[in-house]
PDB file of C-alpha atoms in Angstrom:
ATOM      1  CA  UNK W   1      83.235  -6.562   8.635  1.00 68.00           C
ATOM      2  CA  UNK W   2      81.369  -3.440   7.540  1.00 76.00           C
ATOM      3  CA  UNK W   3      80.382  -2.679   3.970  1.00 75.00           C
ATOM      4  CA  UNK W   4      82.796   0.291   3.608  1.00 73.00           C
ATOM      5  CA  UNK W   5      85.693  -1.821   4.939  1.00 77.00           C
ATOM      6  CA  UNK W   6      84.910  -4.627   2.471  1.00 78.00           C
ATOM      7  CA  UNK W   7      84.930  -2.130  -0.393  1.00 74.00           C
ATOM      8  CA  UNK W   8      88.280  -0.644   0.751  1.00 75.00           C
ATOM      9  CA  UNK W   9      89.824  -4.106   1.071  1.00 78.00           C
ATOM     10  CA  UNK W  10      88.574  -5.017  -2.464  1.00 77.00           C
ATOM     11  CA  UNK W  11      90.112  -1.864  -3.985  1.00 74.00           C
ATOM     12  CA  UNK W  12      93.444  -2.430  -2.201  1.00 73.00           C
ATOM     13  CA  UNK W  13      93.534  -6.077  -3.340  1.00 74.00           C
ATOM     14  CA  UNK W  14      92.805  -5.054  -6.920  1.00 73.00           C
ATOM     15  CA  UNK W  15      95.679  -2.546  -6.948  1.00 70.00           C
ATOM     16  CA  UNK W  16      98.069  -5.240  -5.775  1.00 67.00           C
ATOM     17  CA  UNK W  17     101.650  -4.672  -4.614  1.00 64.00           C
ATOM     18  CA  UNK W  18     100.606  -4.559  -0.902  1.00 68.00           C
ATOM     19  CA  UNK W  19      99.252  -1.014  -1.082  1.00 68.00           C
ATOM     20  CA  UNK W  20      97.636   0.496   1.966  1.00 73.00           C
ATOM     21  CA  UNK W  21      94.857   3.061   2.130  1.00 68.00           C
ATOM     22  CA  UNK W  22      97.289   5.741   3.302  1.00 73.00           C
ATOM     23  CA  UNK W  23      99.907   5.038   0.595  1.00 71.00           C
ATOM     24  CA  UNK W  24      97.697   4.434  -2.480  1.00 72.00           C
ATOM     25  CA  UNK W  25      98.082   6.938  -5.332  1.00 74.00           C
ATOM     26  CA  UNK W  26      96.134   7.537  -8.575  1.00 73.00           C
ATOM     27  CA  UNK W  27      99.144   6.290 -10.566  1.00 74.00           C
ATOM     28  CA  UNK W  28      99.033   2.922  -8.792  1.00 69.00           C
ATOM     29  CA  UNK W  29      95.399   2.566  -9.735  1.00 69.00           C
ATOM     30  CA  UNK W  30      95.933   3.342 -13.417  1.00 71.00           C
ATOM     31  CA  UNK W  31      99.153   1.290 -13.866  1.00 72.00           C
ATOM     32  CA  UNK W  32      97.624  -1.958 -12.688  1.00 67.00           C
ATOM     33  CA  UNK W  33      96.315  -4.004 -15.594  1.00 59.00           C
ATOM     34  CA  UNK W  34      93.733  -5.704 -13.397  1.00 71.00           C
ATOM     35  CA  UNK W  35      91.942  -2.418 -12.898  1.00 71.00           C
ATOM     36  CA  UNK W  36      90.119  -2.062 -16.152  1.00 74.00           C
ATOM     37  CA  UNK W  37      87.525   0.495 -16.908  1.00 77.00           C
ATOM     38  CA  UNK W  38      84.771  -1.949 -16.029  1.00 81.00           C
ATOM     39  CA  UNK W  39      86.392  -2.848 -12.707  1.00 78.00           C
ATOM     40  CA  UNK W  40      86.882   0.844 -11.913  1.00 78.00           C
ATOM     41  CA  UNK W  41      83.252   1.574 -12.837  1.00 82.00           C
ATOM     42  CA  UNK W  42      82.125  -1.273 -10.574  1.00 82.00           C
ATOM     43  CA  UNK W  43      84.288   0.106  -7.709  1.00 80.00           C
ATOM     44  CA  UNK W  44      82.884   3.569  -8.362  1.00 83.00           C
ATOM     45  CA  UNK W  45      79.310   2.276  -8.201  1.00 86.00           C
ATOM     46  CA  UNK W  46      80.100   0.386  -5.033  1.00 84.00           C
ATOM     47  CA  UNK W  47      81.693   3.540  -3.598  1.00 85.00           C
ATOM     48  CA  UNK W  48      78.571   5.528  -4.484  1.00 87.00           C
ATOM     49  CA  UNK W  49      76.397   2.895  -2.786  1.00 86.00           C
ATOM     50  CA  UNK W  50      78.623   2.875   0.293  1.00 84.00           C
ATOM     51  CA  UNK W  51      78.663   6.694   0.481  1.00 86.00           C
ATOM     52  CA  UNK W  52      74.910   6.839  -0.102  1.00 88.00           C
ATOM     53  CA  UNK W  53      74.339   4.236   2.622  1.00 86.00           C
ATOM     54  CA  UNK W  54      76.585   6.132   5.008  1.00 87.00           C
ATOM     55  CA  UNK W  55      74.794   9.418   4.234  1.00 89.00           C
ATOM     56  CA  UNK W  56      71.416   7.779   4.960  1.00 90.00           C
ATOM     57  CA  UNK W  57      72.799   6.374   8.224  1.00 90.00           C
ATOM     58  CA  UNK W  58      74.133   9.788   9.196  1.00 91.00           C
ATOM     59  CA  UNK W  59      70.815  11.437   8.302  1.00 92.00           C
ATOM     60  CA  UNK W  60      68.895   8.898  10.386  1.00 92.00           C
ATOM     61  CA  UNK W  61      71.319   9.399  13.237  1.00 91.00           C
ATOM     62  CA  UNK W  62      70.994  13.174  12.880  1.00 91.00           C
ATOM     63  CA  UNK W  63      67.195  12.906  12.819  1.00 91.00           C
ATOM     64  CA  UNK W  64      67.171  10.699  15.926  1.00 92.00           C
ATOM     65  CA  UNK W  65      69.616  13.047  17.613  1.00 92.00           C
ATOM     66  CA  UNK W  66      67.404  16.056  16.810  1.00 91.00           C
ATOM     67  CA  UNK W  67      64.335  14.215  18.159  1.00 92.00           C
ATOM     68  CA  UNK W  68      66.124  13.314  21.376  1.00 92.00           C
ATOM     69  CA  UNK W  69      67.481  16.847  21.745  1.00 92.00           C
ATOM     70  CA  UNK W  70      63.973  18.280  21.218  1.00 92.00           C
ATOM     71  CA  UNK W  71      62.578  15.878  23.786  1.00 92.00           C
ATOM     72  CA  UNK W  72      65.377  16.751  26.198  1.00 92.00           C
ATOM     73  CA  UNK W  73      64.754  20.453  25.586  1.00 92.00           C
ATOM     74  CA  UNK W  74      61.005  20.014  26.145  1.00 92.00           C
ATOM     75  CA  UNK W  75      61.680  18.037  29.318  1.00 92.00           C
ATOM     76  CA  UNK W  76      64.091  20.731  30.511  1.00 92.00           C
ATOM     77  CA  UNK W  77      61.524  23.456  29.832  1.00 92.00           C
ATOM     78  CA  UNK W  78      58.879  21.470  31.680  1.00 92.00           C
ATOM     79  CA  UNK W  79      61.213  20.905  34.646  1.00 92.00           C
ATOM     80  CA  UNK W  80      62.094  24.609  34.731  1.00 92.00           C
ATOM     81  CA  UNK W  81      58.393  25.527  34.694  1.00 91.00           C
ATOM     82  CA  UNK W  82      57.698  23.035  37.485  1.00 91.00           C
ATOM     83  CA  UNK W  83      60.632  24.395  39.494  1.00 91.00           C
ATOM     84  CA  UNK W  84      59.350  27.949  39.053  1.00 90.00           C
ATOM     85  CA  UNK W  85      55.875  26.851  40.127  1.00 90.00           C
ATOM     86  CA  UNK W  86      57.281  25.136  43.212  1.00 89.00           C
ATOM     87  CA  UNK W  87      59.412  28.199  43.929  1.00 88.00           C
ATOM     88  CA  UNK W  88      56.371  30.475  43.647  1.00 87.00           C
ATOM     89  CA  UNK W  89      54.346  28.178  45.907  1.00 87.00           C
ATOM     90  CA  UNK W  90      57.203  28.094  48.406  1.00 88.00           C
ATOM     91  CA  UNK W  91      57.383  31.886  48.395  1.00 86.00           C
ATOM     92  CA  UNK W  92      53.628  32.076  49.031  1.00 87.00           C
ATOM     93  CA  UNK W  93      53.916  29.512  51.830  1.00 88.00           C
ATOM     94  CA  UNK W  94      56.786  31.465  53.405  1.00 87.00           C
ATOM     95  CA  UNK W  95      54.723  34.663  53.263  1.00 88.00           C
ATOM     96  CA  UNK W  96      51.742  32.844  54.803  1.00 90.00           C
ATOM     97  CA  UNK W  97      53.931  31.431  57.589  1.00 90.00           C
ATOM     98  CA  UNK W  98      55.423  34.869  58.251  1.00 90.00           C
ATOM     99  CA  UNK W  99      51.924  36.345  58.375  1.00 91.00           C
ATOM    100  CA  UNK W 100      50.903  33.638  60.854  1.00 92.00           C
ATOM    101  CA  UNK W 101      53.961  34.369  63.018  1.00 92.00           C
ATOM    102  CA  UNK W 102      53.097  38.076  62.998  1.00 92.00           C
ATOM    103  CA  UNK W 103      49.514  37.320  64.025  1.00 93.00           C
ATOM    104  CA  UNK W 104      50.724  35.125  66.883  1.00 93.00           C
ATOM    105  CA  UNK W 105      53.149  37.840  67.994  1.00 92.00           C
ATOM    106  CA  UNK W 106      50.298  40.383  67.977  1.00 93.00           C
ATOM    107  CA  UNK W 107      48.180  38.050  70.096  1.00 93.00           C
ATOM    108  CA  UNK W 108      51.081  37.552  72.490  1.00 93.00           C
ATOM    109  CA  UNK W 109      51.648  41.292  72.771  1.00 92.00           C
ATOM    110  CA  UNK W 110      47.963  41.983  73.454  1.00 93.00           C
ATOM    111  CA  UNK W 111      47.909  39.238  76.107  1.00 93.00           C
ATOM    112  CA  UNK W 112      51.051  40.662  77.737  1.00 92.00           C
ATOM    113  CA  UNK W 113      49.515  44.156  77.668  1.00 92.00           C
ATOM    114  CA  UNK W 114      46.351  42.783  79.290  1.00 91.00           C
ATOM    115  CA  UNK W 115      48.440  41.100  81.995  1.00 91.00           C
ATOM    116  CA  UNK W 116      50.415  44.297  82.568  1.00 91.00           C
ATOM    117  CA  UNK W 117      47.162  46.269  82.886  1.00 90.00           C
ATOM    118  CA  UNK W 118      45.836  43.738  85.410  1.00 89.00           C
ATOM    119  CA  UNK W 119      49.098  43.921  87.348  1.00 89.00           C
ATOM    120  CA  UNK W 120      48.972  47.739  87.335  1.00 88.00           C
ATOM    121  CA  UNK W 121      45.393  47.680  88.606  1.00 88.00           C
ATOM    122  CA  UNK W 122      46.357  45.204  91.315  1.00 86.00           C
ATOM    123  CA  UNK W 123      49.355  47.300  92.369  1.00 86.00           C
ATOM    124  CA  UNK W 124      47.261  50.503  92.396  1.00 85.00           C
ATOM    125  CA  UNK W 125      44.623  48.753  94.497  1.00 85.00           C
ATOM    126  CA  UNK W 126      47.259  47.391  96.871  1.00 83.00           C
ATOM    127  CA  UNK W 127      48.926  50.794  97.211  1.00 83.00           C
ATOM    128  CA  UNK W 128      45.550  52.420  97.855  1.00 83.00           C
ATOM    129  CA  UNK W 129      44.699  49.764 100.431  1.00 82.00           C
ATOM    130  CA  UNK W 130      48.079  50.201 102.110  1.00 80.00           C
ATOM    131  CA  UNK W 131      47.631  53.986 102.017  1.00 77.00           C
ATOM    132  CA  UNK W 132      44.187  53.724 103.635  1.00 79.00           C
ATOM    133  CA  UNK W 133      45.540  51.353 106.257  1.00 80.00           C
ATOM    134  CA  UNK W 134      48.493  53.642 107.018  1.00 77.00           C
ATOM    135  CA  UNK W 135      46.165  56.641 107.340  1.00 76.00           C
ATOM    136  CA  UNK W 136      43.862  54.719 109.624  1.00 76.00           C
ATOM    137  CA  UNK W 137      46.776  53.489 111.707  1.00 74.00           C
ATOM    138  CA  UNK W 138      48.294  56.955 111.947  1.00 73.00           C
ATOM    139  CA  UNK W 139      44.944  58.247 113.153  1.00 70.00           C
ATOM    140  CA  UNK W 140      44.753  55.379 115.632  1.00 68.00           C
ATOM    141  CA  UNK W 141      48.279  56.061 116.759  1.00 63.00           C
ATOM    142  CA  UNK W 142      47.578  59.777 117.023  1.00 63.00           C
ATOM    143  CA  UNK W 143      44.483  59.040 119.028  1.00 66.00           C
ATOM    144  CA  UNK W 144      46.441  56.682 121.248  1.00 65.00           C
ATOM    145  CA  UNK W 145      49.131  59.278 121.802  1.00 60.00           C
ATOM    146  CA  UNK W 146      46.542  61.908 122.658  1.00 65.00           C
ATOM    147  CA  UNK W 147      44.751  59.500 124.921  1.00 62.00           C
ATOM    148  CA  UNK W 148      48.054  58.711 126.620  1.00 59.00           C
ATOM    149  CA  UNK W 149      48.785  62.334 127.265  1.00 62.00           C
ATOM    150  CA  UNK W 150      45.360  62.845 128.796  1.00 61.00           C
ATOM    151  CA  UNK W 151      45.763  59.862 131.034  1.00 59.00           C
ATOM    152  CA  UNK W 152      48.806  60.442 133.304  1.00 51.00           C
ATOM    153  CA  UNK W 153      48.365  57.265 135.266  1.00 49.00           C
ATOM    154  CA  UNK W 154      49.494  54.908 132.505  1.00 49.00           C
ATOM    155  CA  UNK W 155      53.024  54.621 131.456  1.00 55.00           C
ATOM    156  CA  UNK W 156      54.006  55.607 127.953  1.00 54.00           C
ATOM    157  CA  UNK W 157      55.771  52.393 126.995  1.00 56.00           C
ATOM    158  CA  UNK W 158      52.816  50.275 128.050  1.00 59.00           C
ATOM    159  CA  UNK W 159      50.426  52.427 126.001  1.00 64.00           C
ATOM    160  CA  UNK W 160      52.580  52.217 122.889  1.00 66.00           C
ATOM    161  CA  UNK W 161      52.882  48.411 123.116  1.00 68.00           C
ATOM    162  CA  UNK W 162      49.167  48.094 123.674  1.00 73.00           C
ATOM    163  CA  UNK W 163      48.328  50.303 120.708  1.00 67.00           C
ATOM    164  CA  UNK W 164      50.701  48.450 118.369  1.00 66.00           C
ATOM    165  CA  UNK W 165      49.296  45.059 119.454  1.00 67.00           C
ATOM    166  CA  UNK W 166      45.766  46.298 118.994  1.00 69.00           C
ATOM    167  CA  UNK W 167      46.517  47.654 115.521  1.00 66.00           C
ATOM    168  CA  UNK W 168      48.235  44.440 114.494  1.00 62.00           C
ATOM    169  CA  UNK W 169      45.299  42.346 115.697  1.00 63.00           C
ATOM    170  CA  UNK W 170      42.694  44.539 113.999  1.00 62.00           C
ATOM    171  CA  UNK W 171      44.387  44.967 110.663  1.00 57.00           C
ATOM    172  CA  UNK W 172      43.861  42.406 107.912  1.00 51.00           C
ATOM    173  CA  UNK W 173      47.490  41.749 107.013  1.00 52.00           C
ATOM    174  CA  UNK W 174      46.649  39.711 103.876  1.00 49.00           C
ATOM    175  CA  UNK W 175      45.526  42.869 102.053  1.00 50.00           C
ATOM    176  CA  UNK W 176      48.810  44.678 102.503  1.00 52.00           C
ATOM    177  CA  UNK W 177      51.110  41.680 102.026  1.00 52.00           C
ATOM    178  CA  UNK W 178      52.808  41.285  98.621  1.00 57.00           C
ATOM    179  CA  UNK W 179      54.799  38.319  97.339  1.00 57.00           C
ATOM    180  CA  UNK W 180      57.165  39.135  94.475  1.00 62.00           C
ATOM    181  CA  UNK W 181      58.147  36.531  91.875  1.00 66.00           C
ATOM    182  CA  UNK W 182      54.998  34.453  92.282  1.00 63.00           C
ATOM    183  CA  UNK W 183      52.815  34.075  89.180  1.00 70.00           C
ATOM    184  CA  UNK W 184      49.315  35.410  89.420  1.00 69.00           C
ATOM    185  CA  UNK W 185      46.390  33.508  87.983  1.00 72.00           C
ATOM    186  CA  UNK W 186      42.800  34.505  87.443  1.00 74.00           C
ATOM    187  CA  UNK W 187      40.400  33.480  90.242  1.00 75.00           C
ATOM    188  CA  UNK W 188      43.237  32.123  92.383  1.00 70.00           C
ATOM    189  CA  UNK W 189      43.033  31.595  96.118  1.00 70.00           C
ATOM    190  CA  UNK W 190      46.110  33.394  97.314  1.00 63.00           C
ATOM    191  CA  UNK W 191      45.693  32.130 100.867  1.00 67.00           C
ATOM    192  CA  UNK W 192      46.200  28.503  99.723  1.00 70.00           C
ATOM    193  CA  UNK W 193      49.303  29.394  97.702  1.00 65.00           C
ATOM    194  CA  UNK W 194      51.038  31.265 100.520  1.00 62.00           C
ATOM    195  CA  UNK W 195      50.389  28.647 103.169  1.00 59.00           C
TER     196      UNK W 195
END
C-alpha cells in the first residue's frame, strides 16, 4: 500500500462512522472526539510530507520526461539531417547517372552517324561503279550494234546474244551486286558471306 493511501485510510479510521473519502465533510472531522488538535496536527504534518513526497516524485518524473524528450528531439534532428544528407547524395547520384546516360547517348549517336556516313560513301561508290559499268556496256552495245550494221552477213539475233554473253562474262558482277538487310562490318570478306 502506498504512503498516500495509508494516510487516507488513517484519517478515515480516525473520523469513524464508516466515512469514505468522497463523503467526508469538515463537520465530521471536528465532531469526532478522537480527532484532537494534536491528532489533526499530526495528520496535517503527514499530509504535508505526503504532498511534498508526491511533488518531488512528480518533479523527478518531469525532469526525466524532459531529458527523454530532449534526447528524442536531438535524435529526431539528427535523423532529419541524415535523411537530408542521403537525399542530397541521392540527387547528386541521379544527376551523375543522367549525365552518364547522356554521354552514352552522344557516343551512340556519333557512332550511328559514322556508320551512316560509311553507308553513304559505300552507296555513292556502288552507284558510281554501276554508272561506269552501264556507260561502258552502253558503249559496248552501241559498238556491237554498229558493228552488226556494218557486217550484213551475221544475223541480228546472233549478234545481240553474243554481245550480251560477252558483256556478262567480262563484267565483274560482285561490284554491282547489293544485298539489302545484311549487316556490314569493317574489313569483311563479302564473298565468304554471300556464298
